Coordinates of C-alpha atoms and ligand atoms in Angstrom, one line a residue:
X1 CA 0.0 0.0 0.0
X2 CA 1.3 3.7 -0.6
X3 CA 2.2 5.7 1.6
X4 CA -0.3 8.4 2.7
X5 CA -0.8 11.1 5.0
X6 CA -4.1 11.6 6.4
X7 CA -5.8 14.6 8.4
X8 CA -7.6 13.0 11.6
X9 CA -9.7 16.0 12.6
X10 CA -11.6 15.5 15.5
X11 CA -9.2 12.7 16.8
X12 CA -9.2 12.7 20.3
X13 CA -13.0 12.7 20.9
X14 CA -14.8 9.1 20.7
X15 CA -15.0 8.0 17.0
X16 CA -12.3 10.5 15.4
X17 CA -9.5 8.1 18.2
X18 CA -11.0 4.6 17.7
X19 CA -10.5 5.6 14.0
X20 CA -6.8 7.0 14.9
X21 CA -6.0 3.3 16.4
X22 CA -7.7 1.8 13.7
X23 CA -6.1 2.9 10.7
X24 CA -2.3 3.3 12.6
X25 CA -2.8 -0.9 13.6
X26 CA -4.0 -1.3 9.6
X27 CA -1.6 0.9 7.9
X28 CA 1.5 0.6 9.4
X29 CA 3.3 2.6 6.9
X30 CA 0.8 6.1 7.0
X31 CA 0.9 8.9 8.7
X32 CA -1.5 10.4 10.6
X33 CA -1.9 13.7 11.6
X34 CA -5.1 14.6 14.3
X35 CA -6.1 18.0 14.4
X36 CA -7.9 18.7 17.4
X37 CA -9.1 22.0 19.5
X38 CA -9.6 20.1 22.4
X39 CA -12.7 21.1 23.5
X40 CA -14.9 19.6 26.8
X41 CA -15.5 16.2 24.3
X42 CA -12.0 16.2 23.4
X43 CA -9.3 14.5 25.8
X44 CA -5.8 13.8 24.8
X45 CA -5.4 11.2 27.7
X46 CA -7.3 8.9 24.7
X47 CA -4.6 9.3 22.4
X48 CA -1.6 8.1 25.2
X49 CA -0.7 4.9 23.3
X50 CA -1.0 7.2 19.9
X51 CA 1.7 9.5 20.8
X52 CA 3.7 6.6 20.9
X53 CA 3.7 5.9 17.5
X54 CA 6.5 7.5 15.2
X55 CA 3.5 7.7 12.2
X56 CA 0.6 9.6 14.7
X57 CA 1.2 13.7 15.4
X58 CA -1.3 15.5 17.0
X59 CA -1.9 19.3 17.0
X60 CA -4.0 21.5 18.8
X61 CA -6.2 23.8 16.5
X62 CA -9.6 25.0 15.6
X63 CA -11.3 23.3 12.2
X64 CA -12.3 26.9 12.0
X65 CA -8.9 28.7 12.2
X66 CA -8.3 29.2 8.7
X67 CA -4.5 30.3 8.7
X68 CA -3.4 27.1 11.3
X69 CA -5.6 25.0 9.2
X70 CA -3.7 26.3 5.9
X71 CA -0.1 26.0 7.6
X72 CA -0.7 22.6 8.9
X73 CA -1.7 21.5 5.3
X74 CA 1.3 23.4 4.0
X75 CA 3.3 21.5 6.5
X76 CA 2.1 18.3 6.0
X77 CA 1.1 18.0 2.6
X78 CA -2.1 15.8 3.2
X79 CA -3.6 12.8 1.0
X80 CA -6.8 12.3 2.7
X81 CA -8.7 14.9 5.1
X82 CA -11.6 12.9 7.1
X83 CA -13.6 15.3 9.4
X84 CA -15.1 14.2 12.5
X85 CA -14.3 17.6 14.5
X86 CA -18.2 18.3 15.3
X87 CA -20.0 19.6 18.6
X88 CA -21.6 16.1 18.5
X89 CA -24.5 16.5 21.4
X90 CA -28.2 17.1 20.6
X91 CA -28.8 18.1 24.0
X92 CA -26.6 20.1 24.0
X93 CA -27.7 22.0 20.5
X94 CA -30.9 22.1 22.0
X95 CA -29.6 24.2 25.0
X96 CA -27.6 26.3 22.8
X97 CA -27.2 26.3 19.0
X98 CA -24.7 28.7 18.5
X99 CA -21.4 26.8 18.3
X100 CA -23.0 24.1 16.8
X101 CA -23.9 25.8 13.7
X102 CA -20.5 28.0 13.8
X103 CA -18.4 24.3 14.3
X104 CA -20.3 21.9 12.7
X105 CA -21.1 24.4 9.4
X106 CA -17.6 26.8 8.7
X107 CA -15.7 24.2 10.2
X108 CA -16.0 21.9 7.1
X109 CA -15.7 25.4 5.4
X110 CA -12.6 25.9 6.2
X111 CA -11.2 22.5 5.7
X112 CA -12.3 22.2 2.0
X113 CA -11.3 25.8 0.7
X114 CA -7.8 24.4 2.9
X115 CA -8.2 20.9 0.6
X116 CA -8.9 23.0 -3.1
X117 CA -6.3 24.9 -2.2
X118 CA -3.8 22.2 -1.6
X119 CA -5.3 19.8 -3.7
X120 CA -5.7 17.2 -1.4
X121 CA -7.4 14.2 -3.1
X122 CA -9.9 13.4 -0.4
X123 CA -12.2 15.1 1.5
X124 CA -14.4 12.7 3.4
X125 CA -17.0 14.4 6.3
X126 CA -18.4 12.2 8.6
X127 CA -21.9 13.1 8.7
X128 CA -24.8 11.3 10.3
X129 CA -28.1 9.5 10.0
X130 CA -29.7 12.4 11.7
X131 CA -29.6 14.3 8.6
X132 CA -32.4 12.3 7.3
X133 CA -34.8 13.3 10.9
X134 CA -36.9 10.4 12.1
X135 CA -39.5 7.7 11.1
X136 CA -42.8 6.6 12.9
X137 CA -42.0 3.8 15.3
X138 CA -45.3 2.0 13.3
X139 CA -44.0 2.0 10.0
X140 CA -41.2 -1.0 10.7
X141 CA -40.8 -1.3 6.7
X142 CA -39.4 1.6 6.3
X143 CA -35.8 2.7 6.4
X144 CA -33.7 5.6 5.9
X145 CA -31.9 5.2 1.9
X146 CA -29.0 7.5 0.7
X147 CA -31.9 9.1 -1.4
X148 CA -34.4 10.2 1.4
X149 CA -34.7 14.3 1.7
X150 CA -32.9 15.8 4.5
X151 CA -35.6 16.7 7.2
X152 CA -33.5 17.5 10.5
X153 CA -35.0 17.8 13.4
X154 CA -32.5 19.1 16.0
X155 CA -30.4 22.4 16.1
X156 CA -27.4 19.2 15.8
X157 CA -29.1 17.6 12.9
X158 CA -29.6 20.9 11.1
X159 CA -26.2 21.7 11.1
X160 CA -24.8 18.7 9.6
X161 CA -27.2 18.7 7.0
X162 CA -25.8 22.1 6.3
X163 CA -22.7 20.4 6.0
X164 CA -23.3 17.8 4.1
X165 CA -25.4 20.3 1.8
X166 CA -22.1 22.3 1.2
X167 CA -19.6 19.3 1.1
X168 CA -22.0 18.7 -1.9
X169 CA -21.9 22.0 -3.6
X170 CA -18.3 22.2 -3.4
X171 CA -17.9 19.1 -5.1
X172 CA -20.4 20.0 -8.1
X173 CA -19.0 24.0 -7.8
X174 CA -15.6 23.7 -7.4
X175 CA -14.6 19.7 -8.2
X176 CA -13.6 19.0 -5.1
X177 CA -13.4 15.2 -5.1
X178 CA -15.5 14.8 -1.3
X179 CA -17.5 11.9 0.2
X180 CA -19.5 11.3 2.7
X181 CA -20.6 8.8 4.8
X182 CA -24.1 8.9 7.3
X183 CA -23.7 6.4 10.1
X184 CA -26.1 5.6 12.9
X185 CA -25.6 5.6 16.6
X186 CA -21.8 4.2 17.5
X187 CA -21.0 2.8 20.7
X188 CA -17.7 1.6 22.3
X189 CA -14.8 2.9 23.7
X190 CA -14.1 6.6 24.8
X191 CA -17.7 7.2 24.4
X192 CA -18.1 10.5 26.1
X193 CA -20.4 9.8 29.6
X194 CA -23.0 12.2 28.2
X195 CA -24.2 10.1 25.6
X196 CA -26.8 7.4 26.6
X197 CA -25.0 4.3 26.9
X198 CA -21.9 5.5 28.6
X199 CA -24.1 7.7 30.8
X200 CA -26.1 4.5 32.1
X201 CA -23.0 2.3 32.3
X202 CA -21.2 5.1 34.6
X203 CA -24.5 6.2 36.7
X204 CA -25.4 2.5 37.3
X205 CA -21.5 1.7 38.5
X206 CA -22.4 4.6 40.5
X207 CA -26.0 3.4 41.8
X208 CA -27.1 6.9 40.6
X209 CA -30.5 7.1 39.0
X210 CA -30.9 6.0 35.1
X211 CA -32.8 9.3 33.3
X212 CA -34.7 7.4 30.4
X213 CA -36.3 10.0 28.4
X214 CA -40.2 10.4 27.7
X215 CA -41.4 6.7 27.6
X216 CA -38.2 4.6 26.5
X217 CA -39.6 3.6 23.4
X218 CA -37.5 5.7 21.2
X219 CA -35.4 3.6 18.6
X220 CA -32.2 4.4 17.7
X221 CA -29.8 1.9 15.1
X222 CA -26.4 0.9 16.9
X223 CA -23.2 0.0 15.6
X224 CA -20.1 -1.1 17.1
X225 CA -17.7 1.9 16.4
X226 CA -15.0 -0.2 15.0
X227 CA -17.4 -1.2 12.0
X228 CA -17.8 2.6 11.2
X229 CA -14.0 3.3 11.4
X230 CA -14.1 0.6 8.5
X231 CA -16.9 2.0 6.2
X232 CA -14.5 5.7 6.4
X233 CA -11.5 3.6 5.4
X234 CA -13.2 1.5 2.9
X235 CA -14.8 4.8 1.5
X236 CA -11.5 7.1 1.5
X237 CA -9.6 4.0 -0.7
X238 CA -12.9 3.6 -2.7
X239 CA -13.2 5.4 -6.4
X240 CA -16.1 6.8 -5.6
X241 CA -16.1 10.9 -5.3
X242 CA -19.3 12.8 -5.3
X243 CA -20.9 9.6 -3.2
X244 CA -22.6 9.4 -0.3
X245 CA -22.9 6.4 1.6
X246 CA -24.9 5.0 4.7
X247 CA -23.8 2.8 7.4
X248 CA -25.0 0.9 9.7
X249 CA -26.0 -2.6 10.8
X250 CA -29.8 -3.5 11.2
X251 CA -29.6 -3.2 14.8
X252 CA -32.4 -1.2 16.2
X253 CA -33.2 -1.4 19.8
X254 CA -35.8 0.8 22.0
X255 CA -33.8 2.8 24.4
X256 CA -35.6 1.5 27.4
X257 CA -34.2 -2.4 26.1
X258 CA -30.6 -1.0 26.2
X259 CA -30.5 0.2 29.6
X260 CA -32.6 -2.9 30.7
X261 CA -29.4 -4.7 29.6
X262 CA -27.0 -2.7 30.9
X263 CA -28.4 -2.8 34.2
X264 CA -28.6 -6.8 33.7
X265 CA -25.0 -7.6 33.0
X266 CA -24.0 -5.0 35.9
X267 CA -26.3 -7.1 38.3
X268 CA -28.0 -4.0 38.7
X269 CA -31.5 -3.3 39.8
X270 CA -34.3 -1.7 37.3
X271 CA -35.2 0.3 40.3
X272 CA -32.3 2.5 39.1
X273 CA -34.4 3.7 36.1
X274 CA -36.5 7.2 36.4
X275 CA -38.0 8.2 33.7
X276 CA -37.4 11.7 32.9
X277 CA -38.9 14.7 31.1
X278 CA -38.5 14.0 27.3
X279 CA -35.9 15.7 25.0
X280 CA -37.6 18.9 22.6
X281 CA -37.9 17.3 19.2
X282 CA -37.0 13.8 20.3
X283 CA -36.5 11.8 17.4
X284 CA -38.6 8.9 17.8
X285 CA -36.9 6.2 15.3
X286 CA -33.5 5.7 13.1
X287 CA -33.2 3.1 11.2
X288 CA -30.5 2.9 8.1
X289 CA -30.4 1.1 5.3
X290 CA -26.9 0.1 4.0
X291 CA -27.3 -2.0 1.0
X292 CA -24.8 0.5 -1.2
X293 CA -21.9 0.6 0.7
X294 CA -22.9 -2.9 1.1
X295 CA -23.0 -3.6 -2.5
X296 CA -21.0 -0.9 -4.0
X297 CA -18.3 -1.2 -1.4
X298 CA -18.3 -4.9 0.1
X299 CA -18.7 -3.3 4.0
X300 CA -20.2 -5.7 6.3
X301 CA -20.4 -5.1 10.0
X302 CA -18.3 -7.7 12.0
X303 CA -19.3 -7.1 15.4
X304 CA -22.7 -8.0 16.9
X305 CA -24.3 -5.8 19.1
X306 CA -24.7 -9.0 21.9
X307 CA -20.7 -9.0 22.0
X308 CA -20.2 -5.2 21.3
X309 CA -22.0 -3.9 24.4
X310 CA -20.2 -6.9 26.9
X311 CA -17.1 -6.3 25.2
X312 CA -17.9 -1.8 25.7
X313 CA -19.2 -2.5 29.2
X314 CA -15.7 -4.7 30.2
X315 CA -13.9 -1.6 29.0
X316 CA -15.7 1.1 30.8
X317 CA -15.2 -1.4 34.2
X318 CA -11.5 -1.5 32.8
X319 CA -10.6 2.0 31.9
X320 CA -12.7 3.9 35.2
X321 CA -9.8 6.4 35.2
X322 CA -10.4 7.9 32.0
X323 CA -14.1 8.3 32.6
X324 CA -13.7 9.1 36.3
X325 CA -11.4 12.1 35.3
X326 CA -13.9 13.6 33.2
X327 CA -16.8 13.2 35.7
X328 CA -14.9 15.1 37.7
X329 CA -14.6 18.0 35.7
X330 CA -16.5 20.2 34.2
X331 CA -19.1 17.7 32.9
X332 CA -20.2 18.0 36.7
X333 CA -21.8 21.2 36.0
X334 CA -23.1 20.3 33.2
X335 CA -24.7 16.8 34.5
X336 CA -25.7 18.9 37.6
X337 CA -27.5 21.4 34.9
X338 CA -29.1 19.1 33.0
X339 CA -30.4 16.3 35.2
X340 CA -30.5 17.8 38.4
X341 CA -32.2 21.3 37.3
X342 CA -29.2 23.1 38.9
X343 CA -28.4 26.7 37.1
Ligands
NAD401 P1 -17.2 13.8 20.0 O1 -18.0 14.9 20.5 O2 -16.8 12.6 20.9 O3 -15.8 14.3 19.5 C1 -15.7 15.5 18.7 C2 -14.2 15.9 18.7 O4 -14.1 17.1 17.8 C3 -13.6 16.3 20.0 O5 -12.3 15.7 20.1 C4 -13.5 17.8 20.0 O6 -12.4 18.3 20.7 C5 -13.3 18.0 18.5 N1 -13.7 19.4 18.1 C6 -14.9 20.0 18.3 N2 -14.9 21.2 17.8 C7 -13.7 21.4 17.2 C8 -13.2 22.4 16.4 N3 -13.8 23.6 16.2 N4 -11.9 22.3 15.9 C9 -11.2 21.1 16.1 N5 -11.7 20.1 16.8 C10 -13.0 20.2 17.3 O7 -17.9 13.3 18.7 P2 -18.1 11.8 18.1 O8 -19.3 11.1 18.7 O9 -16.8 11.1 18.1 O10 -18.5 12.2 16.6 C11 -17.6 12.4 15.6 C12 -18.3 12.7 14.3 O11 -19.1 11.7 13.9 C13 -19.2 14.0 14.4 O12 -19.0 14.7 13.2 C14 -20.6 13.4 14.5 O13 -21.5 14.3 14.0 C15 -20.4 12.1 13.7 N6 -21.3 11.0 14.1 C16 -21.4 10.6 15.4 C17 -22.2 9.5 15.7 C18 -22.2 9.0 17.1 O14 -23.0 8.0 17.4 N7 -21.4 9.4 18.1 C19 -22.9 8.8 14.7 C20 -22.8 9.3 13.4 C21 -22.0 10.4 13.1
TDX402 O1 -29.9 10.8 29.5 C1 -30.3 10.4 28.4 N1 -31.5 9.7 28.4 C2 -32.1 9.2 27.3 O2 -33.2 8.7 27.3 C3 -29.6 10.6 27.2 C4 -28.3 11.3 27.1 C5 -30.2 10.1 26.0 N2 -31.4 9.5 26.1 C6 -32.0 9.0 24.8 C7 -32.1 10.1 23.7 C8 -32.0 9.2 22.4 O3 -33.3 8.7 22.0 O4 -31.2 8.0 24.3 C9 -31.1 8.1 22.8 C10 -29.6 8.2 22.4 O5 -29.2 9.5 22.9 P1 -27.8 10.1 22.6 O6 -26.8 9.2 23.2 O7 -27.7 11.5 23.1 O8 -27.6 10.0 21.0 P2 -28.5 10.6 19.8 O9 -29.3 11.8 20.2 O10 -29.3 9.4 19.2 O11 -27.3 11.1 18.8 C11 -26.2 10.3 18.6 O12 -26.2 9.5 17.4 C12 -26.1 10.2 16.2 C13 -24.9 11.1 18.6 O13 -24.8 11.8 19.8 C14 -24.8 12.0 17.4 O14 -23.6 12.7 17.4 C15 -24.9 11.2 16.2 O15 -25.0 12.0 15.1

């Protein structure tokens, strides 16, 4: 395999560092280069073992910092530019959409004038199947295809459909030779503890309460991050510019079922769940269909969500220091804010 140099941005939050590991363990000969502004979702403690590695630099910097982004591209003369850098919590963009839409929308701005520019041969964002809004929890037949309109529902959702809507103009406009790929809900390691499954594997370690929004039954499709890392890197080698692909597995499971499970392999009581006040604009079911980059592409998820969430669950019991350090933080205030109705 050639050598390349990738752009990693993003790489020290959850799926941006599994996909780090991922392609320094496959591609021994590559370099890659995370850029990262380290904010509250970012922690460089997850890229220890990278640093290590002779082939991994990381650099601090904003996705929306034109002038670093343009010298580190000058510097290190990129291949491939794959852009997970997001402000990746609905919550969150619910609470307050303004850095969602100046991240999540100029952000990928930046980095593909940056790619024209230097003519970098990839440009893949990472977008999501959020883009696509929700479908009636009655209508099982129906899934969401790389042809269904963009309908988001969240201030989150809204802004990477902008994105995706621009990655797509520059490609027709300018030729820039982008992809993208929509996944559904990951799950695995360095999860952030807001998220839902991290959140009820921490609080039920914890014996703190387990806040289930609305009535549970909310669907969301999961996939083992590890399989996503491989659609990205299947995509980026693929001839197939101007594409957009979906991923994810057939897995989709009622919230209320996941932390039923959790709580059985921790030998934990339900008594721990308390069903809380729903989310605005909740999204009631995602479900994606992947039969291109199926077909087109040969992807296949490997890992089956039975064995995914023992094997995520073993590592958050493993790995409490890196979780434990963030609790502590400044995600107390915000925990405190949002589930405990503290200002
Ligand atoms: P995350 O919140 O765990 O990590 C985001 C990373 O981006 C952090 O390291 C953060 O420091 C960095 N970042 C944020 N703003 C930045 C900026 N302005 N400049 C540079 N770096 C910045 O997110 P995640 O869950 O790993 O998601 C990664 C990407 O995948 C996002 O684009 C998200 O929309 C998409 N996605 C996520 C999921 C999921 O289930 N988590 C599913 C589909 C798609
Ligand atoms: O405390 C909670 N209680 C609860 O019931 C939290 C945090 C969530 N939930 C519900 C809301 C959702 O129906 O669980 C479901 C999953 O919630 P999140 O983990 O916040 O994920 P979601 O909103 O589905 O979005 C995720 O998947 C798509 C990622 O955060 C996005 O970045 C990605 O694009």
């Amino acid at each position: 395999m050639d050598k390349k140099t990738i752009i990693v941005t993003g790489g020290a939050g959850f799926i941006g560092s599994n996909f780090v590991y991922y392609m320094l363990k496959k591609y021994p000969n590559y370099r890659i280069v995370c850029l990262d502004s380290l904010t509250y979702a970012g922690n460089l403690s997850t890229l220890k073992k990278a640093m290590e590695n002779e082939n991994f630099r990381f650099v601090k910097a904003d996705i929306r910092d034109a002038e670093a982004v343009d010298n580190l591209f000058t510097e290190e003369k990129p291949d491939i530019v794959v852009n997970f850098a997001a402000e990746s919590h609905v919550d969150r963009s619910i609470e307050d959409p303004q850095i969602f839409l100046e991240t999540n929308i100029m952000g990928p701005k930046v980095l593909m004038d940056a790619c024209l520019n230097h003519k970098v041969s990839r440009y893949h964002q990472v977008s999501t199947d959020e883009v696509y809004g929700d479908l009636p929890l009655d209508r099982p037949d129906l899934f969401f295809t790389e042809k269904t309109n963009l309908h988001a529902s969240s201030p989150y959702s809204a802004s990477k459909a902008s994105a995706d809507l621009v990655t797509m103009a520059y490609h027709r406009t300018y030729g820039l030779p982008a992809t993208i790929s929509r996944c559904s809900n990951n799950y695995g390691p360095y999860h952030f503890p807001e998220k839902l499954i991290p959140l009820m594997i921490i609080n039920a370690l914890n014996d703190k309460k387990l806040p289930v929004y609305g009535d549970g039954l909310n669907v969301r499709d999961w996939l083992y991050v590890e399989d996503h890392c491989k659609a990205i890197d299947m995509i980026i080698h693929a001839d197939c510019v101007g594409e957009v692909y979906n991923v994810g597995g057939h897995n989709e499971m009622a919230n209320i079922d996941i932390v039923k499970l959790i709580l059985k392999e921790l030998g934990k009581p339900e008594s721990l769940i308390e069903f809380v006040e729903d989310r605005k604009g909740h999204d009631r079911r995602y479900a994606i269909d992947p039969t291109k980059i199926r077909e087109q592409l040969g992807w296949e998820p490997e890992t089956k969500f039975e064995n995914g969430i023992v094997k995520t669950i073993k590592w958050y019991l493993d790995h409490k220091d890196w979780w434990e350090e963030i609790i502590s933080g400044d995600y107390k205030n915000y925990y405190k804010k949002m589930y405990e109705g503290e200002a």
